[in-house]
C-alpha cells in the first residue's frame, strides 16, 4: 500500500479548497462591512456584474441553477438592496439589473479581499507560479467548454 503522503491530492479537491479560501476571505470582509446578508451565489452575481462584461442571463447560466433558483437569488439581492431591477426602456419585455450603491460597495469589498489573497499567494509562491496556475486553470475551463459544446 502506498504511503498516504505520496498519493497526490486530486485536482478537484484542491480546487474546492482553494475556492473556499477566497470565499471565506470575501465573506469575512463583507461581514465586517455590513454585507453579511448576501446569499451563497450572490457573491458570484455581484462580482460578475461589477466586471460589467456579461449580461445577467449569461451569469445565471454559468451558475448552473434552475430559472426558479436564479429568480429567487435576484429577488433576494434586489430586496436586500444590492441590485436594482428596471424595465428596459428599449424593450419593455426585458428587465435590466444593475448594482446599487450598496451592491457596488459589496463588490469593492469582494475585490479587496481577492486582491489580498492574490498578494499573499504571490508572496508565498511567486508571481510566475501564480501566472502558470492561471494558465492551467484557463486551460481546464477551455476543456470544460469544449465538453459542453460536444454534449449540446
Coordinates of N, CA, C and O in Angstrom, one line a residue:
X1 N 0.8 -1.2 0.0 CA 0.0 0.0 0.0 C 0.9 1.2 0.0 O 1.8 1.3 0.8
X2 N 0.6 2.2 -0.9 CA 1.4 3.4 -1.0 C 1.3 4.2 0.3 O 0.3 4.3 0.9
X3 N 2.4 4.9 0.6 CA 2.4 5.9 1.7 C 1.3 6.9 1.4 O 1.3 7.5 0.3
X4 N 0.5 7.3 2.4 CA -0.6 8.2 2.2 C -0.1 9.6 1.7 O -0.7 10.2 0.9
X5 N 1.1 10.0 2.2 CA 1.6 11.3 1.8 C 2.1 11.3 0.4 O 2.3 12.4 -0.2
X6 N 2.3 10.1 -0.2 CA 2.8 10.0 -1.6 C 1.7 10.1 -2.6 O 1.9 10.1 -3.8
X7 N 0.4 9.9 -2.1 CA -0.7 10.0 -3.0 C -1.1 11.4 -3.3 O -1.4 12.2 -2.4
X8 N -1.0 11.8 -4.5 CA -1.4 13.2 -4.8 C -2.8 13.5 -4.5 O -3.7 12.7 -4.8
X9 N -3.1 14.7 -4.0 CA -4.5 15.1 -3.8 C -5.1 15.4 -5.1 O -4.5 16.1 -6.0
X10 N -6.3 14.8 -5.4 CA -6.9 15.1 -6.7 C -7.2 16.5 -6.9 O -7.5 17.3 -6.0
X11 N -7.0 17.0 -8.1 CA -7.1 18.4 -8.5 C -8.5 18.9 -8.1 O -8.6 20.1 -7.6
X12 N -9.6 18.2 -8.4 CA -10.9 18.8 -8.0 C -11.0 19.1 -6.5 O -11.6 20.1 -6.1
X13 N -10.3 18.3 -5.6 CA -10.3 18.6 -4.2 C -9.5 19.8 -3.9 O -9.9 20.7 -3.1
X14 N -8.4 20.0 -4.6 CA -7.6 21.2 -4.4 C -8.3 22.4 -4.8 O -8.3 23.5 -4.2
X15 N -9.0 22.3 -6.0 CA -9.8 23.5 -6.5 C -10.9 23.9 -5.5 O -11.1 25.0 -5.2
X16 N -11.6 22.9 -4.9 CA -12.6 23.1 -4.0 C -12.1 23.9 -2.8 O -12.7 24.9 -2.3
X17 N -11.0 23.4 -2.2 CA -10.4 24.1 -1.0 C -9.9 25.4 -1.3 O -10.0 26.4 -0.5
X18 N -9.3 25.6 -2.5 CA -8.7 26.9 -2.9 C -9.9 27.9 -3.1 O -9.8 29.0 -2.6
X19 N -11.0 27.4 -3.7 CA -12.1 28.3 -3.8 C -12.7 28.7 -2.4 O -13.1 29.9 -2.2
X20 N -12.6 27.8 -1.5 CA -13.1 28.1 -0.1 C -12.2 29.2 0.5 O -12.7 30.1 1.2
X21 N -10.9 29.2 0.2 CA -10.0 30.2 0.7 C -10.5 31.6 0.3 O -10.6 32.6 1.1
X22 N -10.8 31.8 -1.0 CA -11.3 33.1 -1.5 C -12.6 33.4 -0.9 O -12.9 34.5 -0.4
X23 N -13.5 32.4 -0.9 CA -14.9 32.7 -0.4 C -14.9 33.1 1.1 O -15.6 34.0 1.5
X24 N -14.1 32.4 1.9 CA -14.1 32.7 3.3 C -13.5 34.1 3.5 O -14.0 34.9 4.4
X25 N -12.5 34.5 2.8 CA -11.9 35.8 2.9 C -12.9 36.9 2.5 O -13.1 37.9 3.2
X26 N -13.6 36.6 1.4 CA -14.6 37.6 1.0 C -15.8 37.7 2.0 O -16.2 38.8 2.3
X27 N -16.3 36.5 2.4 CA -17.4 36.6 3.4 C -17.0 37.3 4.7 O -17.8 38.1 5.2
X28 N -15.8 37.1 5.2 CA -15.3 37.8 6.4 C -15.3 39.3 6.1 O -15.7 40.1 7.0
X29 N -14.7 39.7 5.0 CA -14.6 41.1 4.7 C -16.0 41.7 4.5 O -16.2 42.8 5.0
X30 N -16.9 41.0 3.8 CA -18.2 41.5 3.6 C -19.0 41.7 5.0 O -19.6 42.7 5.2
X31 N -18.8 40.7 5.8 CA -19.5 40.8 7.2 C -18.9 42.0 7.9 O -19.7 42.7 8.6
X32 N -17.6 42.2 7.9 CA -17.0 43.3 8.6 C -17.6 44.7 8.1 O -17.6 45.6 8.8
X33 N -18.0 44.7 6.8 CA -18.5 46.0 6.2 C -20.0 46.0 6.1 O -20.6 46.8 5.4
X34 N -20.7 45.1 6.9 CA -22.2 45.2 7.0 C -22.9 44.5 5.8 O -24.1 44.8 5.6
X35 N -22.2 43.6 5.1 CA -22.8 42.9 4.0 C -22.9 41.4 4.3 O -22.4 40.6 3.5
X36 N -23.4 41.0 5.4 CA -23.4 39.6 5.8 C -24.7 38.9 5.4 O -25.0 37.8 5.8
X37 N -25.5 39.6 4.6 CA -26.8 39.0 4.2 C -26.8 38.6 2.7 O -27.9 38.4 2.1
X38 N -25.7 38.4 2.1 CA -25.6 38.1 0.7 C -25.8 36.5 0.5 O -25.0 35.8 1.1
X39 N -26.8 36.1 -0.2 CA -27.0 34.6 -0.4 C -25.7 34.0 -1.1 O -25.0 34.7 -1.7
X40 N -25.6 32.7 -0.9 CA -24.4 32.0 -1.5 C -24.0 32.4 -2.8 O -22.8 32.8 -3.0
X41 N -24.8 32.2 -3.8 CA -24.4 32.5 -5.2 C -24.4 34.0 -5.5 O -24.0 34.5 -6.6
X42 N -24.9 34.8 -4.5 CA -24.9 36.2 -4.7 C -23.5 36.9 -4.9 O -23.4 37.9 -5.6
X43 N -22.5 36.3 -4.2 CA -21.1 36.8 -4.4 C -20.7 36.7 -5.9 O -20.1 37.7 -6.4
X44 N -21.1 35.6 -6.5 CA -20.7 35.5 -7.9 C -21.5 36.5 -8.8 O -20.9 37.1 -9.7
X45 N -22.7 36.6 -8.5 CA -23.6 37.6 -9.3 C -23.1 39.0 -9.1 O -22.8 39.7 -10.1
X46 N -22.8 39.4 -7.9 CA -22.4 40.8 -7.6 C -21.0 41.0 -8.3 O -20.8 42.0 -8.9
X47 N -20.1 40.0 -8.1 CA -18.8 40.2 -8.7 C -18.8 40.2 -10.2 O -18.1 41.0 -10.8
X48 N -19.6 39.4 -10.8 CA -19.7 39.4 -12.3 C -20.3 40.6 -12.8 O -19.8 41.2 -13.8
X49 N -21.3 41.1 -12.2 CA -22.0 42.4 -12.6 C -21.0 43.6 -12.4 O -21.0 44.5 -13.2
X50 N -20.2 43.5 -11.4 CA -19.2 44.6 -11.2 C -18.2 44.6 -12.3 O -17.7 45.7 -12.7
X51 N -17.9 43.5 -12.9 CA -16.9 43.4 -14.0 C -17.6 44.0 -15.3 O -16.9 44.5 -16.2
X52 N -18.9 43.9 -15.4 CA -19.7 44.5 -16.4 C -19.4 44.0 -17.8 O -19.8 44.6 -18.8
X53 N -18.9 42.7 -17.9 CA -18.6 42.2 -19.2 C -19.6 41.2 -19.7 O -19.5 40.7 -20.8
X54 N -20.6 40.8 -18.8 CA -21.5 39.7 -19.2 C -22.9 40.1 -18.8 O -23.1 40.7 -17.8
X55 N -23.9 39.8 -19.7 CA -25.3 40.1 -19.3 C -25.7 39.1 -18.1 O -25.1 38.0 -18.0
X56 N -26.7 39.5 -17.4 CA -27.2 38.7 -16.2 C -27.6 37.3 -16.7 O -27.3 36.4 -16.0
X57 N -28.2 37.2 -17.9 CA -28.6 35.9 -18.3 C -27.4 34.9 -18.5 O -27.4 33.7 -18.1
X58 N -26.2 35.4 -18.9 CA -25.0 34.6 -19.0 C -24.5 34.2 -17.6 O -24.1 33.1 -17.4
X59 N -24.5 35.2 -16.7 CA -24.0 35.0 -15.4 C -24.8 33.9 -14.7 O -24.3 33.0 -14.1
X60 N -26.2 34.0 -14.9 CA -27.0 33.0 -14.3 C -26.8 31.6 -14.9 O -26.7 30.6 -14.2
X61 N -26.6 31.5 -16.2 CA -26.3 30.3 -16.9 C -25.0 29.6 -16.3 O -24.9 28.4 -16.1
X62 N -24.0 30.5 -16.0 CA -22.7 30.0 -15.5 C -22.9 29.4 -14.1 O -22.1 28.6 -13.7
X63 N -23.9 29.9 -13.4 CA -24.2 29.3 -12.0 C -24.7 27.9 -12.1 O -24.7 27.2 -11.1
X64 N -25.3 27.6 -13.2 CA -25.9 26.3 -13.4 C -27.0 25.9 -12.4 O -27.0 24.9 -11.7
X65 N -27.9 26.9 -12.2 CA -29.1 26.7 -11.3 C -30.3 26.8 -12.2 O -30.3 27.3 -13.3
X66 N -31.4 26.4 -11.6 CA -32.7 26.5 -12.3 C -33.1 27.9 -12.5 O -32.7 28.8 -11.7
X67 N -34.0 28.2 -13.4 CA -34.6 29.5 -13.6 C -35.2 30.0 -12.3 O -35.1 31.2 -11.9
X68 N -35.9 29.1 -11.6 CA -36.6 29.5 -10.4 C -35.6 29.9 -9.3 O -35.8 30.9 -8.7
X69 N -34.5 29.1 -9.2 CA -33.5 29.4 -8.2 C -32.8 30.8 -8.6 O -32.5 31.6 -7.7
X70 N -32.6 31.0 -9.8 CA -31.9 32.2 -10.3 C -32.9 33.4 -10.0 O -32.4 34.4 -9.5
X71 N -34.1 33.2 -10.3 CA -35.1 34.3 -10.0 C -35.2 34.6 -8.5 O -35.2 35.8 -8.1
X72 N -35.1 33.6 -7.6 CA -35.2 33.8 -6.2 C -33.9 34.5 -5.7 O -33.9 35.4 -4.9
X73 N -32.7 34.2 -6.3 CA -31.5 34.8 -6.0 C -31.5 36.3 -6.3 O -31.2 37.1 -5.5
X74 N -31.9 36.6 -7.6 CA -32.0 38.0 -8.0 C -33.0 38.7 -7.1 O -32.8 39.9 -6.7
X75 N -34.2 38.1 -6.8 CA -35.2 38.8 -5.9 C -34.6 39.1 -4.6 O -34.8 40.2 -4.0
X76 N -33.8 38.2 -4.0 CA -33.2 38.4 -2.7 C -32.2 39.5 -2.8 O -32.1 40.4 -1.9
X77 N -31.4 39.6 -3.8 CA -30.4 40.6 -4.0 C -31.1 42.0 -4.2 O -30.5 43.0 -3.7
X78 N -32.2 42.0 -4.9 CA -32.9 43.3 -5.0 C -33.5 43.7 -3.7 O -33.4 44.9 -3.3
X79 N -34.2 42.8 -3.0 CA -34.8 43.1 -1.7 C -33.8 43.6 -0.6 O -34.1 44.4 0.2
X80 N -32.6 43.0 -0.7 CA -31.6 43.4 0.3 C -30.7 44.6 -0.2 O -29.8 45.0 0.5
X81 N -31.1 45.2 -1.3 CA -30.5 46.4 -1.7 C -29.2 46.4 -2.5 O -28.5 47.4 -2.7
X82 N -28.9 45.2 -3.0 CA -27.6 45.0 -3.8 C -27.8 45.3 -5.3 O -26.9 45.7 -6.0
X83 N -29.0 45.0 -5.8 CA -29.3 45.1 -7.2 C -30.5 46.0 -7.4 O -31.4 46.0 -6.5
X84 N -30.6 46.6 -8.5 CA -31.7 47.4 -8.9 C -32.3 46.7 -10.2 O -31.5 46.4 -11.1
X85 N -33.6 46.5 -10.3 CA -34.2 45.9 -11.4 C -35.2 46.9 -12.0 O -36.1 47.4 -11.3
X86 N -35.0 47.2 -13.3 CA -35.8 48.1 -14.0 C -36.3 47.6 -15.4 O -35.6 46.7 -15.9
X87 N -37.4 48.0 -15.9 CA -37.8 47.7 -17.2 C -36.9 48.3 -18.2 O -36.6 49.5 -18.1
X88 N -36.5 47.6 -19.2 CA -35.6 48.1 -20.2 C -36.4 49.1 -21.1 O -37.4 48.7 -21.7
X89 N -36.0 50.4 -21.1 CA -36.7 51.3 -21.9 C -36.7 51.0 -23.4 O -37.7 51.3 -24.1
X90 N -35.7 50.3 -23.9 CA -35.6 50.0 -25.3 C -36.5 48.8 -25.7 O -36.9 48.6 -26.8
X91 N -36.8 47.9 -24.7 CA -37.6 46.7 -24.9 C -38.4 46.4 -23.6 O -37.8 45.8 -22.7
X92 N -39.6 46.9 -23.5 CA -40.4 46.8 -22.3 C -40.6 45.3 -21.8 O -41.1 45.1 -20.7
X93 N -40.3 44.4 -22.6 CA -40.5 43.0 -22.2 C -39.3 42.5 -21.4 O -39.3 41.5 -20.8
X94 N -38.2 43.3 -21.4 CA -37.0 42.9 -20.8 C -36.7 43.7 -19.5 O -37.2 44.8 -19.4
X95 N -36.0 43.1 -18.6 CA -35.6 43.8 -17.3 C -34.1 44.0 -17.4 O -33.4 43.1 -17.9
X96 N -33.7 45.1 -16.9 CA -32.2 45.3 -16.7 C -31.9 45.3 -15.2 O -32.7 45.7 -14.4
X97 N -30.8 44.7 -14.9 CA -30.4 44.5 -13.5 C -29.0 45.2 -13.4 O -28.1 44.9 -14.1
X98 N -28.9 46.1 -12.4 CA -27.6 46.8 -12.2 C -27.3 46.8 -10.7 O -28.2 46.6 -9.8
X99 N -26.1 47.0 -10.4 CA -25.7 47.1 -9.0 C -26.1 48.5 -8.4 O -26.0 49.5 -9.1
X100 N -26.6 48.4 -7.2 CA -26.9 49.7 -6.5 C -25.6 50.2 -5.8 O -24.6 49.5 -5.9
X101 N -25.7 51.3 -5.1 CA -24.6 51.8 -4.4 C -24.1 50.7 -3.4 O -22.9 50.5 -3.2
X102 N -25.1 50.1 -2.7 CA -24.7 49.1 -1.7 C -24.1 47.9 -2.4 O -23.1 47.3 -2.0
X103 N -24.6 47.5 -3.6 CA -24.0 46.4 -4.4 C -22.6 46.7 -4.9 O -21.7 45.9 -4.8
X104 N -22.4 48.0 -5.3 CA -21.0 48.4 -5.7 C -20.1 48.3 -4.5 O -18.9 47.9 -4.6
X105 N -20.5 48.8 -3.3 CA -19.7 48.7 -2.1 C -19.3 47.2 -1.8 O -18.2 46.9 -1.4
X106 N -20.3 46.3 -1.9 CA -20.1 44.9 -1.7 C -19.1 44.4 -2.7 O -18.1 43.6 -2.3
X107 N -19.2 44.8 -4.0 CA -18.3 44.3 -5.0 C -16.9 44.8 -4.7 O -15.9 44.1 -4.8
X108 N -16.8 46.1 -4.3 CA -15.4 46.6 -4.0 C -14.8 45.9 -2.8 O -13.6 45.6 -2.8
X109 N -15.6 45.5 -1.8 CA -15.1 44.7 -0.7 C -14.7 43.4 -1.1 O -13.6 42.9 -0.7
X110 N -15.4 42.7 -2.0 CA -15.0 41.4 -2.5 C -13.7 41.5 -3.3 O -12.8 40.7 -3.1
X111 N -13.6 42.5 -4.1 CA -12.3 42.7 -4.9 C -11.2 42.9 -3.9 O -10.1 42.3 -4.1
X112 N -11.3 43.7 -2.9 CA -10.2 44.0 -2.0 C -9.8 42.7 -1.3 O -8.6 42.4 -1.1
X113 N -10.8 41.8 -0.9 CA -10.4 40.6 -0.3 C -9.7 39.6 -1.3 O -8.7 39.0 -0.9
X114 N -10.2 39.6 -2.5 CA -9.5 38.8 -3.5 C -8.1 39.3 -3.8 O -7.1 38.5 -3.8
X115 N -7.9 40.6 -3.9 CA -6.6 41.1 -4.1 C -5.6 40.8 -2.9 O -4.5 40.5 -3.2
X116 N -6.1 40.8 -1.7 CA -5.3 40.5 -0.5 C -4.9 39.0 -0.6 O -3.7 38.7 -0.3
X117 N -5.8 38.1 -1.0 CA -5.4 36.7 -1.1 C -4.4 36.5 -2.3 O -3.4 35.8 -2.1
X118 N -4.7 37.2 -3.4 CA -3.8 37.1 -4.5 C -2.4 37.5 -4.1 O -1.4 36.9 -4.5
X119 N -2.3 38.6 -3.3 CA -1.0 39.1 -2.9 C -0.3 38.2 -2.0 O 0.9 37.9 -2.1
X120 N -1.0 37.6 -1.0 CA -0.4 36.6 -0.1 C 0.1 35.4 -0.9 O 1.1 34.8 -0.6
X121 N -0.7 34.9 -1.9 CA -0.3 33.8 -2.7 C 0.9 34.1 -3.5 O 1.9 33.3 -3.5
X122 N 1.0 35.3 -4.1 CA 2.2 35.6 -4.9 C 3.4 35.7 -3.9 O 4.5 35.3 -4.3
X123 N 3.2 36.2 -2.7 CA 4.3 36.3 -1.8 C 4.8 34.9 -1.4 O 6.0 34.7 -1.1
X124 N 3.9 34.0 -1.3 CA 4.3 32.6 -0.9 C 5.0 31.8 -2.0 O 5.9 31.1 -1.8
X125 N 4.5 31.9 -3.2 CA 5.0 31.1 -4.3 C 5.6 31.8 -5.5 O 6.2 31.2 -6.3
X126 N 5.4 33.1 -5.5 CA 6.0 33.9 -6.6 C 5.0 34.2 -7.7 O 4.1 33.4 -8.0
X127 N 5.1 35.3 -8.3 CA 4.2 35.8 -9.4 C 4.2 34.8 -10.6 O 3.2 34.6 -11.2
X128 N 5.4 34.3 -10.9 CA 5.4 33.4 -12.1 C 4.6 32.1 -11.9 O 3.9 31.7 -12.8
X129 N 4.7 31.5 -10.7 CA 3.9 30.3 -10.4 C 2.4 30.7 -10.4 O 1.5 29.9 -10.8
X130 N 2.0 31.8 -9.9 CA 0.6 32.3 -10.0 C 0.2 32.4 -11.4 O -0.9 32.0 -11.8
X131 N 1.0 33.0 -12.2 CA 0.7 33.1 -13.7 C 0.5 31.8 -14.3 O -0.5 31.5 -15.0
X132 N 1.4 30.8 -14.0 CA 1.2 29.5 -14.5 C -0.1 28.8 -14.0 O -0.7 28.1 -14.8
X133 N -0.4 29.0 -12.8 CA -1.6 28.4 -12.2 C -2.8 29.0 -13.0 O -3.8 28.2 -13.3
X134 N -2.8 30.3 -13.3 CA -3.9 30.9 -14.1 C -4.0 30.2 -15.4 O -5.1 30.0 -15.9
X135 N -2.9 30.0 -16.1 CA -2.8 29.4 -17.4 C -3.4 28.0 -17.3 O -4.2 27.6 -18.2
X136 N -3.1 27.2 -16.3 CA -3.6 25.9 -16.1 C -5.1 25.9 -15.9 O -5.8 25.1 -16.5
X137 N -5.5 26.8 -15.1 CA -7.0 26.9 -14.8 C -7.7 27.3 -16.0 O -8.8 26.8 -16.3
X138 N -7.2 28.2 -16.8 CA -7.8 28.7 -18.0 C -7.9 27.5 -19.0 O -9.0 27.3 -19.7
X139 N -6.9 26.7 -19.1 CA -6.9 25.5 -20.0 C -8.0 24.5 -19.5 O -8.7 23.9 -20.3
X140 N -8.1 24.3 -18.2 CA -9.1 23.4 -17.7 C -10.5 23.9 -18.0 O -11.4 23.2 -18.4
X141 N -10.7 25.2 -17.9 CA -12.0 25.8 -18.3 C -12.3 25.6 -19.7 O -13.4 25.3 -20.1
X142 N -11.3 25.8 -20.6 CA -11.5 25.6 -22.0 C -11.9 24.1 -22.3 O -12.7 23.8 -23.2
X143 N -11.3 23.2 -21.6 CA -11.6 21.8 -21.7 C -13.1 21.6 -21.4 O -13.8 20.9 -22.1
X144 N -13.6 22.2 -20.3 CA -15.0 22.1 -19.9 C -15.9 22.7 -20.9 O -16.9 22.2 -21.2
X145 N -15.5 23.8 -21.5 CA -16.3 24.5 -22.5 C -16.4 23.6 -23.8 O -17.5 23.5 -24.4
X146 N -15.3 22.9 -24.1 CA -15.3 22.0 -25.2 C -16.3 20.8 -25.0 O -17.0 20.4 -25.9
X147 N -16.2 20.3 -23.8 CA -17.1 19.2 -23.4 C -18.6 19.6 -23.4 O -19.4 18.8 -23.9
X148 N -18.8 20.8 -23.0 CA -20.2 21.3 -23.0 C -20.7 21.4 -24.5 O -21.9 21.1 -24.8
X149 N -19.9 21.9 -25.4 CA -20.2 22.0 -26.8 C -20.5 20.6 -27.4 O -21.3 20.5 -28.2
X150 N -19.7 19.6 -27.0 CA -19.8 18.3 -27.5 C -21.1 17.7 -27.0 O -21.8 16.9 -27.8
X151 N -21.6 18.0 -25.8 CA -22.8 17.4 -25.3 C -24.0 18.1 -25.8 O -25.1 17.5 -25.8
X152 N -23.9 19.3 -26.4 CA -25.1 20.0 -26.9 C -25.4 19.8 -28.2 O -25.8 19.2 -29.1

